[in-house]
Amino acid sequence: MNGVDTASAERAYVGGLKWRQDQIRSKLGLIAAEIESLASAEKETRRELEAIELLLQATGHGTDEKADVSPTYSRDGRRENPSIGNGSGIGPTARRVYELAQQALRDAGVPLHYRVLADEIQKEMRLSGADPGATLIAHLHRAPHLFPRVGRGIYAIPEVLPADGSSAGNALGDSGRRPRVRRRTK
């Protein structure tokens, strides 16, 4: 009798999981359709902006030289141009460092310590200076919007941060440091 109850409970559990799986797949389908719609709206808005800029240039009024920092997304929801470069005053070396760092963090899927990140970047290009890790930190500190610090020496990209907004930095307090523990003296 107990074996029948266990089998029945297991079937109910598996049925519940399959139902939830179908719900999540449906939700992903809706999100993918929304992303595609937004990408289409973005494309149309960019065309409109380009037309206005061309008209302003033709009339001799020029345009404001603002950097294009808005990302575009591929069909699978990944960022294609995560605001690196595009006339923002970032040199080719820094741009390459940022691209490699983003790729390494994206591939890892989790925030990484700067030493690990420096080792991954060094596989593709040489980081100048006596300490490649220090060179990387200098680059990362110039782009905190691209590489938020989530812990002591640990950096991420917004794509790999937990969806609920929590991060190692939040767990360590507002300053990102461990609270000071006073030791008793005898």
GROMACS .gro file of N, CA and C in nm, residues 19-86:
model
  204
   19TRP      N    1   0.401   2.060  -1.581
   19TRP     CA    2   0.311   2.173  -1.596
   19TRP      C    3   0.387   2.304  -1.582
   20ARG      N    4   0.474   2.311  -1.482
   20ARG     CA    5   0.554   2.433  -1.461
   20ARG      C    6   0.650   2.456  -1.578
   21GLN      N    7   0.707   2.348  -1.631
   21GLN     CA    8   0.795   2.357  -1.746
   21GLN      C    9   0.721   2.417  -1.865
   22ASP      N   10   0.598   2.372  -1.891
   22ASP     CA   11   0.518   2.427  -2.000
   22ASP      C   12   0.488   2.576  -1.978
   23GLN      N   13   0.459   2.613  -1.852
   23GLN     CA   14   0.434   2.754  -1.821
   23GLN      C   15   0.556   2.839  -1.852
   24ILE      N   16   0.673   2.793  -1.810
   24ILE     CA   17   0.797   2.869  -1.831
   24ILE      C   18   0.829   2.880  -1.979
   25ARG      N   19   0.809   2.770  -2.054
   25ARG     CA   20   0.833   2.775  -2.199
   25ARG      C   21   0.739   2.875  -2.266
   26SER      N   22   0.615   2.876  -2.223
   26SER     CA   23   0.519   2.972  -2.278
   26SER      C   24   0.562   3.114  -2.247
   27LYS      N   25   0.605   3.137  -2.123
   27LYS     CA   26   0.650   3.270  -2.083
   27LYS      C   27   0.771   3.313  -2.165
   28LEU      N   28   0.865   3.221  -2.189
   28LEU     CA   29   0.983   3.252  -2.270
   28LEU      C   30   0.943   3.289  -2.413
   29GLY      N   31   0.843   3.219  -2.466
   29GLY     CA   32   0.795   3.251  -2.600
   29GLY      C   33   0.739   3.392  -2.607
   30LEU      N   34   0.662   3.431  -2.505
   30LEU     CA   35   0.607   3.566  -2.501
   30LEU      C   36   0.718   3.670  -2.490
   31ILE      N   37   0.817   3.641  -2.407
   31ILE     CA   38   0.929   3.734  -2.390
   31ILE      C   39   1.007   3.749  -2.520
   32ALA      N   40   1.030   3.636  -2.590
   32ALA     CA   41   1.103   3.640  -2.717
   32ALA      C   42   1.026   3.725  -2.819
   33ALA      N   43   0.894   3.711  -2.822
   33ALA     CA   44   0.813   3.791  -2.914
   33ALA      C   45   0.821   3.939  -2.877
   34GLU      N   46   0.820   3.968  -2.748
   34GLU     CA   47   0.831   4.107  -2.703
   34GLU      C   48   0.967   4.167  -2.739
   35ILE      N   49   1.073   4.088  -2.723
   35ILE     CA   50   1.208   4.134  -2.758
   35ILE      C   51   1.214   4.164  -2.908
   36GLU      N   52   1.155   4.075  -2.988
   36GLU     CA   53   1.156   4.096  -3.133
   36GLU      C   54   1.079   4.223  -3.170
   37SER      N   55   0.967   4.245  -3.103
   37SER     CA   56   0.888   4.366  -3.127
   37SER      C   57   0.966   4.490  -3.088
   38LEU      N   58   1.031   4.486  -2.972
   38LEU     CA   59   1.110   4.600  -2.927
   38LEU      C   60   1.229   4.626  -3.019
   39ALA      N   61   1.291   4.519  -3.068
   39ALA     CA   62   1.404   4.535  -3.160
   39ALA      C   63   1.357   4.602  -3.289
   40SER      N   64   1.239   4.564  -3.335
   40SER     CA   65   1.184   4.626  -3.455
   40SER      C   66   1.154   4.773  -3.431
   41ALA      N   67   1.097   4.805  -3.314
   41ALA     CA   68   1.068   4.945  -3.280
   41ALA      C   69   1.198   5.024  -3.268
   42GLU      N   70   1.302   4.963  -3.210
   42GLU     CA   71   1.431   5.030  -3.198
   42GLU      C   72   1.488   5.060  -3.336
   43LYS      N   73   1.479   4.963  -3.426
   43LYS     CA   74   1.533   4.979  -3.561
   43LYS      C   75   1.462   5.095  -3.632
   44GLU      N   76   1.331   5.100  -3.620
   44GLU     CA   77   1.254   5.208  -3.683
   44GLU      C   78   1.289   5.344  -3.623
   45THR      N   79   1.303   5.350  -3.493
   45THR     CA   80   1.338   5.476  -3.425
   45THR      C   81   1.477   5.521  -3.466
   46ARG      N   82   1.571   5.428  -3.478
   46ARG     CA   83   1.706   5.463  -3.523
   46ARG      C   84   1.704   5.520  -3.665
   47ARG      N   85   1.622   5.460  -3.753
   47ARG     CA   86   1.610   5.512  -3.890
   47ARG      C   87   1.556   5.655  -3.888
   48GLU      N   88   1.457   5.679  -3.804
   48GLU     CA   89   1.399   5.813  -3.792
   48GLU      C   90   1.504   5.913  -3.742
   49LEU      N   91   1.582   5.871  -3.642
   49LEU     CA   92   1.687   5.958  -3.589
   49LEU      C   93   1.793   5.987  -3.695
   50GLU      N   94   1.833   5.885  -3.770
   50GLU     CA   95   1.932   5.906  -3.876
   50GLU      C   96   1.880   6.003  -3.981
   51ALA      N   97   1.751   5.993  -4.016
   51ALA     CA   98   1.693   6.084  -4.114
   51ALA      C   99   1.697   6.229  -4.063
   52ILE      N  100   1.665   6.248  -3.937
   52ILE     CA  101   1.668   6.383  -3.879
   52ILE      C  102   1.810   6.436  -3.876
   53GLU      N  103   1.907   6.349  -3.840
   53GLU     CA  104   2.047   6.392  -3.838
   53GLU      C  105   2.094   6.431  -3.977
   54LEU      N  106   2.054   6.355  -4.079
   54LEU     CA  107   2.091   6.390  -4.216
   54LEU      C  108   2.031   6.524  -4.257
   55LEU      N  109   1.906   6.550  -4.220
   55LEU     CA  110   1.843   6.677  -4.250
   55LEU      C  111   1.915   6.792  -4.179
   56LEU      N  112   1.952   6.772  -4.055
   56LEU     CA  113   2.025   6.876  -3.981
   56LEU      C  114   2.160   6.903  -4.045
   57GLN      N  115   2.229   6.797  -4.088
   57GLN     CA  116   2.359   6.816  -4.153
   57GLN      C  117   2.342   6.889  -4.286
   58ALA      N  118   2.236   6.858  -4.360
   58ALA     CA  119   2.212   6.921  -4.490
   58ALA      C  120   2.182   7.070  -4.475
   59THR      N  121   2.119   7.106  -4.364
   59THR     CA  122   2.088   7.247  -4.342
   59THR      C  123   2.203   7.322  -4.278
   60GLY      N  124   2.312   7.250  -4.245
   60GLY     CA  125   2.429   7.313  -4.188
   60GLY      C  126   2.424   7.331  -4.038
   61HIS      N  127   2.326   7.274  -3.974
   61HIS     CA  128   2.315   7.287  -3.829
   61HIS      C  129   2.384   7.173  -3.754
   62GLY      N  130   2.425   7.071  -3.825
   62GLY     CA  131   2.498   6.961  -3.762
   62GLY      C  132   2.414   6.890  -3.658
   63THR      N  133   2.479   6.805  -3.582
   63THR     CA  134   2.410   6.732  -3.475
   63THR      C  135   2.495   6.736  -3.350
   64ASP      N  136   2.433   6.707  -3.240
   64ASP     CA  137   2.508   6.692  -3.116
   64ASP      C  138   2.589   6.563  -3.128
   65GLU      N  139   2.713   6.569  -3.093
   65GLU     CA  140   2.801   6.451  -3.101
   65GLU      C  141   2.787   6.366  -2.976
   66LYS      N  142   2.669   6.315  -2.954
   66LYS     CA  143   2.647   6.228  -2.838
   66LYS      C  144   2.677   6.085  -2.879
   67ALA      N  145   2.737   6.011  -2.787
   67ALA     CA  146   2.771   5.872  -2.815
   67ALA      C  147   2.645   5.788  -2.812
   68ASP      N  148   2.640   5.691  -2.901
   68ASP     CA  149   2.530   5.595  -2.903
   68ASP      C  150   2.561   5.486  -2.802
   69VAL      N  151   2.497   5.492  -2.687
   69VAL     CA  152   2.526   5.396  -2.582
   69VAL      C  153   2.411   5.298  -2.561
   70SER      N  154   2.307   5.307  -2.643
   70SER     CA  155   2.196   5.215  -2.626
   70SER      C  156   2.231   5.082  -2.689
   71PRO      N  157   2.211   4.974  -2.614
   71PRO     CA  158   2.245   4.843  -2.667
   71PRO      C  159   2.139   4.792  -2.764
   72THR      N  160   2.180   4.704  -2.853
   72THR     CA  161   2.083   4.631  -2.934
   72THR      C  162   2.094   4.485  -2.896
   73TYR      N  163   1.987   4.412  -2.921
   73TYR     CA  164   1.981   4.274  -2.877
   73TYR      C  165   1.961   4.181  -2.995
   74SER      N  166   2.022   4.063  -2.987
   74SER     CA  167   2.003   3.963  -3.090
   74SER      C  168   1.871   3.891  -3.063
   75ARG      N  169   1.834   3.800  -3.150
   75ARG     CA  170   1.708   3.727  -3.136
   75ARG      C  171   1.701   3.646  -3.008
   76ASP      N  172   1.818   3.599  -2.958
   76ASP     CA  173   1.816   3.519  -2.835
   76ASP      C  174   1.823   3.606  -2.710
   77GLY      N  175   1.816   3.739  -2.724
   77GLY     CA  176   1.811   3.827  -2.609
   77GLY      C  177   1.946   3.875  -2.560
   78ARG      N  178   2.056   3.838  -2.625
   78ARG     CA  179   2.188   3.882  -2.581
   78ARG      C  180   2.221   4.018  -2.640
   79ARG      N  181   2.296   4.095  -2.565
   79ARG     CA  182   2.336   4.227  -2.613
   79ARG      C  183   2.438   4.213  -2.725
   80GLU      N  184   2.419   4.291  -2.831
   80GLU     CA  185   2.513   4.285  -2.943
   80GLU      C  186   2.620   4.393  -2.933
   81ASN      N  187   2.582   4.512  -2.893
   81ASN     CA  188   2.680   4.620  -2.879
   81ASN      C  189   2.666   4.683  -2.741
   82PRO      N  190   2.723   4.621  -2.639
   82PRO     CA  191   2.701   4.668  -2.503
   82PRO      C  192   2.775   4.797  -2.471
   83SER      N  193   2.749   4.899  -2.548
   83SER     CA  194   2.799   5.036  -2.527
   83SER      C  195   2.949   5.046  -2.508
   84ILE      N  196   3.023   4.971  -2.585
   84ILE     CA  197   3.168   4.983  -2.585
   84ILE      C  198   3.205   5.057  -2.712
   85GLY      N  199   3.270   5.167  -2.695
   85GLY     CA  200   3.316   5.242  -2.811
   85GLY      C  201   3.207   5.331  -2.865
   86ASN      N  202   3.179   5.319  -2.994
   86ASN     CA  203   3.080   5.399  -3.063
   86ASN      C  204   3.104   5.548  -3.044
   0.00000   0.00000   0.00000
